[in-house]
mmCIF file of N, CA, C and O in Angstrom:
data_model
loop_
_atom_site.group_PDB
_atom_site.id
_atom_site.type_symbol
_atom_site.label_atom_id
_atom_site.label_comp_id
_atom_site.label_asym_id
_atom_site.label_seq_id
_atom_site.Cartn_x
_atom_site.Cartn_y
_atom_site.Cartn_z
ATOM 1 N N UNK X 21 -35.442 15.349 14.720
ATOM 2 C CA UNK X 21 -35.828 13.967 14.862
ATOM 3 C C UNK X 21 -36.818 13.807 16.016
ATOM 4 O O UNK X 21 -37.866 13.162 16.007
ATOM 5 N N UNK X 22 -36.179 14.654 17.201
ATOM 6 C CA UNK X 22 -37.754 14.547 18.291
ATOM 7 C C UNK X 22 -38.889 14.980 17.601
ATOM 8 O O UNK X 22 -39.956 14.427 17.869
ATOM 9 N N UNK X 23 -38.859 15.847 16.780
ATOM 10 C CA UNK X 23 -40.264 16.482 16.307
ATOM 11 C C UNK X 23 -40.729 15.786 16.085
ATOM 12 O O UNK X 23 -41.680 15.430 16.782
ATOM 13 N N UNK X 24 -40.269 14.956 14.670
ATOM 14 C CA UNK X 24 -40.750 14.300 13.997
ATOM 15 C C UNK X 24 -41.537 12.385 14.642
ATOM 16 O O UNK X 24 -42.423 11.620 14.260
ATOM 17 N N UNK X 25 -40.493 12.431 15.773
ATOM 18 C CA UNK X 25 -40.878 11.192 16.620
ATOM 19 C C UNK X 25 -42.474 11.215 17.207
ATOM 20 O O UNK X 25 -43.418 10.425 17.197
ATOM 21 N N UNK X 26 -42.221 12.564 17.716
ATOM 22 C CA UNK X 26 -43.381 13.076 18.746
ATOM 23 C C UNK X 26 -44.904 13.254 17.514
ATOM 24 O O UNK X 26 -46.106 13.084 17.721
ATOM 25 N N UNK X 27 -44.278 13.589 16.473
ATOM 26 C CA UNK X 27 -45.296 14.184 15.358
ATOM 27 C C UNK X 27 -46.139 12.776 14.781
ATOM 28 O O UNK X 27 -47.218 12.761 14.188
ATOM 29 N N UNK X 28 -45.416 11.805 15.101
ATOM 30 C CA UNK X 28 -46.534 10.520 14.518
ATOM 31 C C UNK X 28 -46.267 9.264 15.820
ATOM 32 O O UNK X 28 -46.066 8.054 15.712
ATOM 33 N N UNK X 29 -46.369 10.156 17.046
ATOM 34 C CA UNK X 29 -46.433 9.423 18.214
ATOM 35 C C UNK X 29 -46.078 8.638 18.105
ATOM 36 O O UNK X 29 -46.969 7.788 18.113
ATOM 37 N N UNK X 30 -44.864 8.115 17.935
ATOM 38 C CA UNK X 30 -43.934 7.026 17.877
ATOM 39 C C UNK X 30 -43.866 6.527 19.419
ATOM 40 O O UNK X 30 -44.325 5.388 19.513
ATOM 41 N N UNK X 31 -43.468 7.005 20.522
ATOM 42 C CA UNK X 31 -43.326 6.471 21.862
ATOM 43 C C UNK X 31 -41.920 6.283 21.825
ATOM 44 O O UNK X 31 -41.400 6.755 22.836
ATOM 45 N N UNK X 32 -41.364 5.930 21.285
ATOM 46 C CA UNK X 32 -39.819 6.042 21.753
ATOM 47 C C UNK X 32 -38.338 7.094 20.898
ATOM 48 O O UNK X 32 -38.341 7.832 19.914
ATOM 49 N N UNK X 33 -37.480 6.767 21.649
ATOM 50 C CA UNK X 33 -36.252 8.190 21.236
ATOM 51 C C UNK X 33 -36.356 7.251 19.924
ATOM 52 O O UNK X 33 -36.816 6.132 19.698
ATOM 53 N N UNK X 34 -35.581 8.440 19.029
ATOM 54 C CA UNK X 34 -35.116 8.359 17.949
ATOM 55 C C UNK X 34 -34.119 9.058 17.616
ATOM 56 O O UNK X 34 -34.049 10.214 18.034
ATOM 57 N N UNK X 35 -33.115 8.530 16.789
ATOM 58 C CA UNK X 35 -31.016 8.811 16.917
ATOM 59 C C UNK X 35 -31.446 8.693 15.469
ATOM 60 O O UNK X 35 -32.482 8.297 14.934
ATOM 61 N N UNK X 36 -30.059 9.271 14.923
ATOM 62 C CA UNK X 36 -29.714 8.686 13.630
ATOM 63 C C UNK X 36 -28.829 7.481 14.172
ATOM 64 O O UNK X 36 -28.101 7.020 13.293
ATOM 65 N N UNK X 37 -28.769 7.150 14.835
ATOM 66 C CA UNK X 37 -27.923 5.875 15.245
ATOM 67 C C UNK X 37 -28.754 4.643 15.153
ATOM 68 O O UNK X 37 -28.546 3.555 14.616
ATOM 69 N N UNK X 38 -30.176 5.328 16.113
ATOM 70 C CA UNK X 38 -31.264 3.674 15.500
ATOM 71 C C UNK X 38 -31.574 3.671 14.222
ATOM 72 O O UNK X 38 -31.636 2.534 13.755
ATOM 73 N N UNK X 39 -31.801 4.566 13.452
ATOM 74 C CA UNK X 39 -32.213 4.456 12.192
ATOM 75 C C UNK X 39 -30.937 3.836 11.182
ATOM 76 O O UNK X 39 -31.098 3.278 10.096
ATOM 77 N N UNK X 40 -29.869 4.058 11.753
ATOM 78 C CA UNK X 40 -28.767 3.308 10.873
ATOM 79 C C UNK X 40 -28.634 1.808 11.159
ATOM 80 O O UNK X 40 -28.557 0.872 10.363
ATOM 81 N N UNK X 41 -28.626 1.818 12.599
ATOM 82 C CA UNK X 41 -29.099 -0.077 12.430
ATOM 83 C C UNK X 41 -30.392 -0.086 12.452
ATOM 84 O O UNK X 41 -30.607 -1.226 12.040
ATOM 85 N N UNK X 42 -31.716 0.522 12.700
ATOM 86 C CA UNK X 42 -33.007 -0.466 11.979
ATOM 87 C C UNK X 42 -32.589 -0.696 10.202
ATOM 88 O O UNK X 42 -32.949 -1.721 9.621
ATOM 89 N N UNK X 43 -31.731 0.497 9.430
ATOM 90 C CA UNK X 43 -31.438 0.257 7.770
ATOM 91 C C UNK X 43 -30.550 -0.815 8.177
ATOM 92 O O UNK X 43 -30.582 -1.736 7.361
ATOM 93 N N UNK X 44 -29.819 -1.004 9.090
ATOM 94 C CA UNK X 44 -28.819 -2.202 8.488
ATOM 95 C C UNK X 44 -29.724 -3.571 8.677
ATOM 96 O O UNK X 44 -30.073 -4.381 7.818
ATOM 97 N N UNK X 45 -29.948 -3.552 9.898
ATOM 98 C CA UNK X 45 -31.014 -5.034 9.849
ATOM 99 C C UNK X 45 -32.056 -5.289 8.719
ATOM 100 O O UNK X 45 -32.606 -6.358 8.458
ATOM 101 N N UNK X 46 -32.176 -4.361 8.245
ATOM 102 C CA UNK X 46 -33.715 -4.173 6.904
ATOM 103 C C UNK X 46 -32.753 -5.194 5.642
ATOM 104 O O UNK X 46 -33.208 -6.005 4.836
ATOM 105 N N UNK X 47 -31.215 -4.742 5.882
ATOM 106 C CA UNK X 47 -30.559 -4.917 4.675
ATOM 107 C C UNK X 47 -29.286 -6.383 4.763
ATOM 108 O O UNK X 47 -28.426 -6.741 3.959
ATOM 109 N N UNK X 48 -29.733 -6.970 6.235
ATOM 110 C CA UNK X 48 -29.525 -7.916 6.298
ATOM 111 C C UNK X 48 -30.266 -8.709 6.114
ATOM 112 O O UNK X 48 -29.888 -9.857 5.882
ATOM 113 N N UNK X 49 -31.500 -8.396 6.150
ATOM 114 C CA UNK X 49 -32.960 -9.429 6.240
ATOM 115 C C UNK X 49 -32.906 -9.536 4.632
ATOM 116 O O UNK X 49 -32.901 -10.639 4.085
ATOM 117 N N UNK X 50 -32.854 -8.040 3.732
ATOM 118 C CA UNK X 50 -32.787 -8.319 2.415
ATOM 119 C C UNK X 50 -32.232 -9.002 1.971
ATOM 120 O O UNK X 50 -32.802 -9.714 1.144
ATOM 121 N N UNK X 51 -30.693 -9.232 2.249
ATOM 122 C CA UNK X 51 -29.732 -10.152 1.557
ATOM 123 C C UNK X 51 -29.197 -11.058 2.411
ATOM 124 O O UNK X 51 -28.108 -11.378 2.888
ATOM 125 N N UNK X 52 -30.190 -11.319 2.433
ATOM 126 C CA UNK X 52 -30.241 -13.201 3.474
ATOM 127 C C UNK X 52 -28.803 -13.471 4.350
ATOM 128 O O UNK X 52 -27.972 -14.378 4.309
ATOM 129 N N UNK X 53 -28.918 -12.301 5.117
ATOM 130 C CA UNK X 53 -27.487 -12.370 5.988
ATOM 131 C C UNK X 53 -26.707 -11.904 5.442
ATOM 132 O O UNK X 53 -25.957 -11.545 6.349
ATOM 133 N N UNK X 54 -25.984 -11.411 3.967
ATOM 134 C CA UNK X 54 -24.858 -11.208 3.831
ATOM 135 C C UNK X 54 -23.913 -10.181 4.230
ATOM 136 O O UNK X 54 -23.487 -9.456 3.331
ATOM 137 N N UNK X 55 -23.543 -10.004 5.319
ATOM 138 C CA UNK X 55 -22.782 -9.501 5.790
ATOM 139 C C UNK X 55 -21.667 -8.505 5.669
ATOM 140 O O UNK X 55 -21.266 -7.489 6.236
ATOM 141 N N UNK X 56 -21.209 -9.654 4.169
ATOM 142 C CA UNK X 56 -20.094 -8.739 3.924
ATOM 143 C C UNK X 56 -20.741 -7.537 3.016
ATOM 144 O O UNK X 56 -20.476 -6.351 3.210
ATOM 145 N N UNK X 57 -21.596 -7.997 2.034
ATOM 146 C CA UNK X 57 -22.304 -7.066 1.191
ATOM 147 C C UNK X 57 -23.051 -5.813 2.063
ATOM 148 O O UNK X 57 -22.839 -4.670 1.659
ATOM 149 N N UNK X 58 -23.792 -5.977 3.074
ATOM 150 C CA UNK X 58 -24.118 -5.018 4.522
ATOM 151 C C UNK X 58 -23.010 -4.168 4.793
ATOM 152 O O UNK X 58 -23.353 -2.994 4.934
ATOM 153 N N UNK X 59 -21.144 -4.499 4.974
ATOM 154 C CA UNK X 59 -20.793 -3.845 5.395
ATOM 155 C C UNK X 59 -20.045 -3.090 4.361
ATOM 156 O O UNK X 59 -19.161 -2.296 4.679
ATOM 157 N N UNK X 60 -20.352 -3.301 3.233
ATOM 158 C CA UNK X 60 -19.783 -2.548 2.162
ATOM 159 C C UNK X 60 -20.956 -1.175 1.712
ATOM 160 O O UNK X 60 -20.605 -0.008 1.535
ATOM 161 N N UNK X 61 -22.241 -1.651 1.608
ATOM 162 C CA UNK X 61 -23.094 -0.889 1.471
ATOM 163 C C UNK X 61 -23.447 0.040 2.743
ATOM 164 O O UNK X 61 -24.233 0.963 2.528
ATOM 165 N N UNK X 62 -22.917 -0.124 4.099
ATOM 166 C CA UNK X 62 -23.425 0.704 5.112
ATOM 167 C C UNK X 62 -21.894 1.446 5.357
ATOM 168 O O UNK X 62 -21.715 2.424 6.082
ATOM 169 N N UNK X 63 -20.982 0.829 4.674
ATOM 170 C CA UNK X 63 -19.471 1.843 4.976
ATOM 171 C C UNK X 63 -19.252 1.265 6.175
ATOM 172 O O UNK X 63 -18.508 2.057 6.753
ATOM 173 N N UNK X 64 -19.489 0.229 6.982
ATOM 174 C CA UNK X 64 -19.324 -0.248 8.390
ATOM 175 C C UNK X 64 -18.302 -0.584 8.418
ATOM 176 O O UNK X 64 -18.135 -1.561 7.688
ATOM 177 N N UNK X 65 -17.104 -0.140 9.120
ATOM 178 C CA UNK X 65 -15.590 -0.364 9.569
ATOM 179 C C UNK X 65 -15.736 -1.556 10.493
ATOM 180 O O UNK X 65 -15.050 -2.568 10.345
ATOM 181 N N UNK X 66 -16.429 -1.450 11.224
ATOM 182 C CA UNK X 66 -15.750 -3.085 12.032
ATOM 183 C C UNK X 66 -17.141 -3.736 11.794
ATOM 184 O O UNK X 66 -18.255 -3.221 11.889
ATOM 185 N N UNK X 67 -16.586 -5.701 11.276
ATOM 186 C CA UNK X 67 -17.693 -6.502 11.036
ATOM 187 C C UNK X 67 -17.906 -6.931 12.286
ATOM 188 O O UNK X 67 -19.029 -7.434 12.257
ATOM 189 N N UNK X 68 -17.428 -7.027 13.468
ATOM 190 C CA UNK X 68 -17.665 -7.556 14.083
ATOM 191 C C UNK X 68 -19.399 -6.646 14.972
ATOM 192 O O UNK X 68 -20.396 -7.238 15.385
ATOM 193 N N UNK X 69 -19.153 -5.286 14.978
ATOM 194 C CA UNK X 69 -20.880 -4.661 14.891
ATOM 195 C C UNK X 69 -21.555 -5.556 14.348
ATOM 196 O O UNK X 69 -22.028 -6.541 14.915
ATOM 197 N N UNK X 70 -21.673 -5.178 12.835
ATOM 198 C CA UNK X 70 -22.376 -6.412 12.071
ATOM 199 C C UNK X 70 -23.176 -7.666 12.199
ATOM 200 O O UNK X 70 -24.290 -8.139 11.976
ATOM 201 N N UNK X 71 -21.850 -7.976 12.739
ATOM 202 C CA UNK X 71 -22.164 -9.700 13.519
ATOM 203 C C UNK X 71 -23.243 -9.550 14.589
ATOM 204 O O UNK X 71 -24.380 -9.997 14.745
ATOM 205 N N UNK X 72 -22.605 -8.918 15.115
ATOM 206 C CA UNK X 72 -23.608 -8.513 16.442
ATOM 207 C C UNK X 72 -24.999 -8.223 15.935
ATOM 208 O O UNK X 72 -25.925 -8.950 16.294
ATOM 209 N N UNK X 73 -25.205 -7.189 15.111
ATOM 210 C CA UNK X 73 -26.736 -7.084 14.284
ATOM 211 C C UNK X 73 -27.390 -8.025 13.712
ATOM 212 O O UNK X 73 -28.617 -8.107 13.678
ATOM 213 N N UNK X 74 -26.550 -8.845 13.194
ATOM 214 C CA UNK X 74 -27.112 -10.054 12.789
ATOM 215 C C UNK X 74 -27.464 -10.899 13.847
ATOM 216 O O UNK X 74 -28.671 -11.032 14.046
ATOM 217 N N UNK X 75 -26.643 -11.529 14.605
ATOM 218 C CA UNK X 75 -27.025 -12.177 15.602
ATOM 219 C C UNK X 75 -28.271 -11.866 16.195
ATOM 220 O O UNK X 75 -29.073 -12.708 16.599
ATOM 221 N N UNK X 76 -28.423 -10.582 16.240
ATOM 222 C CA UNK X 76 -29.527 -10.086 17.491
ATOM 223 C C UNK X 76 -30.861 -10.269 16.173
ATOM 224 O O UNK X 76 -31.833 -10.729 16.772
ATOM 225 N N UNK X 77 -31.182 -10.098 14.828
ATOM 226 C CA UNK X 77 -31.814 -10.336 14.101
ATOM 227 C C UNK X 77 -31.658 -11.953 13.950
ATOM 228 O O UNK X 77 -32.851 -12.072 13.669
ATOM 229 N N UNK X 78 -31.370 -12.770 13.920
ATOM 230 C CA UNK X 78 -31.451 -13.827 13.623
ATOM 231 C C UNK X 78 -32.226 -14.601 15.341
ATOM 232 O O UNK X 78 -33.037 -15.519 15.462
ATOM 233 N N UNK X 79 -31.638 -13.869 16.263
ATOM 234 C CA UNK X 79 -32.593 -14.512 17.824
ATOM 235 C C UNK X 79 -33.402 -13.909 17.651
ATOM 236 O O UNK X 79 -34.389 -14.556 17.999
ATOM 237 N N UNK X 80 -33.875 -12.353 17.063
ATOM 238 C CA UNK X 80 -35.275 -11.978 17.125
ATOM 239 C C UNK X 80 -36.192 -13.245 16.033
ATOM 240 O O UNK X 80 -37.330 -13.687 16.188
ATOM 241 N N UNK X 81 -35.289 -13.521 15.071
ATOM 242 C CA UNK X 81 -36.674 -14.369 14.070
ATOM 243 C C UNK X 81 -36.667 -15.443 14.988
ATOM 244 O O UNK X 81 -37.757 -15.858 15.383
ATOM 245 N N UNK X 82 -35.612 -15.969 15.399
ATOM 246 C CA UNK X 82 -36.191 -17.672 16.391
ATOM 247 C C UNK X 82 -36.854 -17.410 17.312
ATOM 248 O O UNK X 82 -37.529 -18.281 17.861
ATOM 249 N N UNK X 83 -36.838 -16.117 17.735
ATOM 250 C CA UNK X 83 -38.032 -15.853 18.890
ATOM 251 C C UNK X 83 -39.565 -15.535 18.445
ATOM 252 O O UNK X 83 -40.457 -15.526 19.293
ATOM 253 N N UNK X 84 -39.839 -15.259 16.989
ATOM 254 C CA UNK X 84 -40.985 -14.652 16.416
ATOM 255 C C UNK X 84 -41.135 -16.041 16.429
ATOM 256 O O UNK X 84 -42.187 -16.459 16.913
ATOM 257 N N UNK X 85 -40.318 -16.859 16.006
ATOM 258 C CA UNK X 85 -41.082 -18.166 14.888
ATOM 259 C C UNK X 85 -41.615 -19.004 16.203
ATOM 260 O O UNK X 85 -42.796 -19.319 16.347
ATOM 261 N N UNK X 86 -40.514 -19.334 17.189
ATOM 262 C CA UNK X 86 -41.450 -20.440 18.019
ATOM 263 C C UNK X 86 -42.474 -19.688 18.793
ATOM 264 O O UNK X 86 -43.214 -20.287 19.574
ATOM 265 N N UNK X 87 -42.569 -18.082 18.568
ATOM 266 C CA UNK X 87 -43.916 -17.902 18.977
ATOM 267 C C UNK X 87 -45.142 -18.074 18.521
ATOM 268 O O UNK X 87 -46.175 -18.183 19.181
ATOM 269 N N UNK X 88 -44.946 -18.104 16.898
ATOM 270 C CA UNK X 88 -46.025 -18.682 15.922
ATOM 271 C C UNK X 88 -46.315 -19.747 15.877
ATOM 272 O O UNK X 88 -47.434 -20.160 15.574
ATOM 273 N N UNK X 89 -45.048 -20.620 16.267
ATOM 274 C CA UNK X 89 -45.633 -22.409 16.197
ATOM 275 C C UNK X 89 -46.421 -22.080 17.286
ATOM 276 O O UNK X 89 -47.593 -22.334 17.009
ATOM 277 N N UNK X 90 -46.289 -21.590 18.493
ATOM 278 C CA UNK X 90 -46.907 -21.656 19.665
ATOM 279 C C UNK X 90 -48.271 -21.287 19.616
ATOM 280 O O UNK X 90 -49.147 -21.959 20.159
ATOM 281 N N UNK X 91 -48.485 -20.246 18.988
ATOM 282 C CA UNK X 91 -49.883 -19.746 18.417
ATOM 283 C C UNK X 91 -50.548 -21.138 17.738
ATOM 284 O O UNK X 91 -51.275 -21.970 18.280
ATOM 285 N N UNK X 92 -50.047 -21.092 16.382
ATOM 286 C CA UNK X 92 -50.639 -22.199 15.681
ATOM 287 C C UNK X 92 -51.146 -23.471 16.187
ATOM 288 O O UNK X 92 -52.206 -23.964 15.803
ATOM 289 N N UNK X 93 -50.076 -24.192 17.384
ATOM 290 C CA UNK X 93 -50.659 -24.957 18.173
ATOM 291 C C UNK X 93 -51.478 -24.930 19.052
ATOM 292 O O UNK X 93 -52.068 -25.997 19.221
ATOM 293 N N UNK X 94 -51.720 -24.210 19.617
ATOM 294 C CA UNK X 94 -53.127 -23.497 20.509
ATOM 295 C C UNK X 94 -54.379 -23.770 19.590
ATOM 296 O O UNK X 94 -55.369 -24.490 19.716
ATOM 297 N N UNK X 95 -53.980 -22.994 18.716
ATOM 298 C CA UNK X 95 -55.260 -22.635 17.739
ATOM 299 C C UNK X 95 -55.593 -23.778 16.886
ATOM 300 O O UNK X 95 -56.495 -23.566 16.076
ATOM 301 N N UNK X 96 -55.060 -24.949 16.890
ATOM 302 C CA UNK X 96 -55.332 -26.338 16.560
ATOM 303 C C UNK X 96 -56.107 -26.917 17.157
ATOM 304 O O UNK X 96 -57.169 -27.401 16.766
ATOM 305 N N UNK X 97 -55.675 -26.923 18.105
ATOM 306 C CA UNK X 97 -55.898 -27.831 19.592
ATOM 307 C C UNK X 97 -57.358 -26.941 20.033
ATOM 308 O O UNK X 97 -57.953 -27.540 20.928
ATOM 309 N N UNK X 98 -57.747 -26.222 19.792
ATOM 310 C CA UNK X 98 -59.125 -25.223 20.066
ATOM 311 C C UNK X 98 -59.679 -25.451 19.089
ATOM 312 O O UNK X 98 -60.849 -25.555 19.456
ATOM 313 N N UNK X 99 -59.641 -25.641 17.834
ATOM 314 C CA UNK X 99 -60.950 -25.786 17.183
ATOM 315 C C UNK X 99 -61.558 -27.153 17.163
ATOM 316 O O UNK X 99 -61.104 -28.271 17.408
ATOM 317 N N UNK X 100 -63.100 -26.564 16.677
ATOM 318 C CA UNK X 100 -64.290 -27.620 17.104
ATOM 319 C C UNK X 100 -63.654 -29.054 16.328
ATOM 320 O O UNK X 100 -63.196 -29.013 15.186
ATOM 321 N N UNK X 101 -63.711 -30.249 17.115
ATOM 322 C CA UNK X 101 -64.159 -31.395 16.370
ATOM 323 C C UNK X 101 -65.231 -31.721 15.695
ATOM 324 O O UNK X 101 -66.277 -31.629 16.337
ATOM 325 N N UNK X 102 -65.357 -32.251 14.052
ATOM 326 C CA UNK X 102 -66.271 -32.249 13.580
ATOM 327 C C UNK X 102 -66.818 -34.058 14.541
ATOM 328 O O UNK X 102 -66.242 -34.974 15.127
ATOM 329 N N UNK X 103 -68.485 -33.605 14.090
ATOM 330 C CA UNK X 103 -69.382 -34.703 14.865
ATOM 331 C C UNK X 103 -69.318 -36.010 13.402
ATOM 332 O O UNK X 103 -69.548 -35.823 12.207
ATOM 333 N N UNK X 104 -68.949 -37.181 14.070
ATOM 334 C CA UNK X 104 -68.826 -38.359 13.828
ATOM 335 C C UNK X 104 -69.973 -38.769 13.121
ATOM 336 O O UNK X 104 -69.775 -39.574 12.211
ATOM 337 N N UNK X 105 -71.378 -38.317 13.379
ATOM 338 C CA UNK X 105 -72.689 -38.815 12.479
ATOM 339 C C UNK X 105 -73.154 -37.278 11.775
ATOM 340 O O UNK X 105 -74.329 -36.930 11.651
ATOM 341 N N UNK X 106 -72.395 -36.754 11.506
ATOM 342 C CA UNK X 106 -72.487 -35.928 10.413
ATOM 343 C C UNK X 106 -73.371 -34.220 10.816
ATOM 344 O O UNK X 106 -73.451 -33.124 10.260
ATOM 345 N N UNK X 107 -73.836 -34.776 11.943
ATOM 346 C CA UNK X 107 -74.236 -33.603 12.906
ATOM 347 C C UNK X 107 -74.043 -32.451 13.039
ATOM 348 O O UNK X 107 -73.315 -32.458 14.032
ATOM 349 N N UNK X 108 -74.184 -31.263 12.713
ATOM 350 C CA UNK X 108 -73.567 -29.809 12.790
ATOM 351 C C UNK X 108 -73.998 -29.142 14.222
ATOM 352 O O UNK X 108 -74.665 -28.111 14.143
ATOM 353 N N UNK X 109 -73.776 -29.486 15.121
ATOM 354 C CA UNK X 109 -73.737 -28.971 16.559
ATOM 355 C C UNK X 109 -73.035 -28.489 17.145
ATOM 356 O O UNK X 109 -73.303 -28.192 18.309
#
């Protein structure tokens, strides 16, 4: 797994442990949270992990999203006003 990390310059460690929760978060995002279906398909003995994965995926999207409103509003508020007598200046 280092090889392979180092081999497409990834920059950080790699476990079969992250790769089992980056698959579980992939497969919570797939099935719109479902949890229980996640912990049947990953063999996960305690939901309460789970929860925890979810949680931390569900603050990562509220943190993506009000960063996009945040973008979007910038980038509103910056573009040109069109000219009132039809003017292209």
């Amino acid at each position: 797994m280092k090889r392979s990390a180092k081999a497409i310059n990834l920059g950080k460690r790699l476990s079969p442990h992250r790769i089992r929760h980056s698959a579980i978060t992939a497969a919570l995002d797939a099935t719109g949270g479902n949890i229980r279906l996640v912990q049947k398909l990953s063999r996960h003995s305690r939901l309460e992990t789970l929860q925890r994965y979810d949680d931390a995926r569900q603050n990562f999207q509220g943190e993506c999203t009000e960063h996009l409103a945040k973008l979007l509003r910038q980038s509103k508020s910056q573009k040109p006003q069109a000219s009132l007598s039809g003017d292209k200046t």
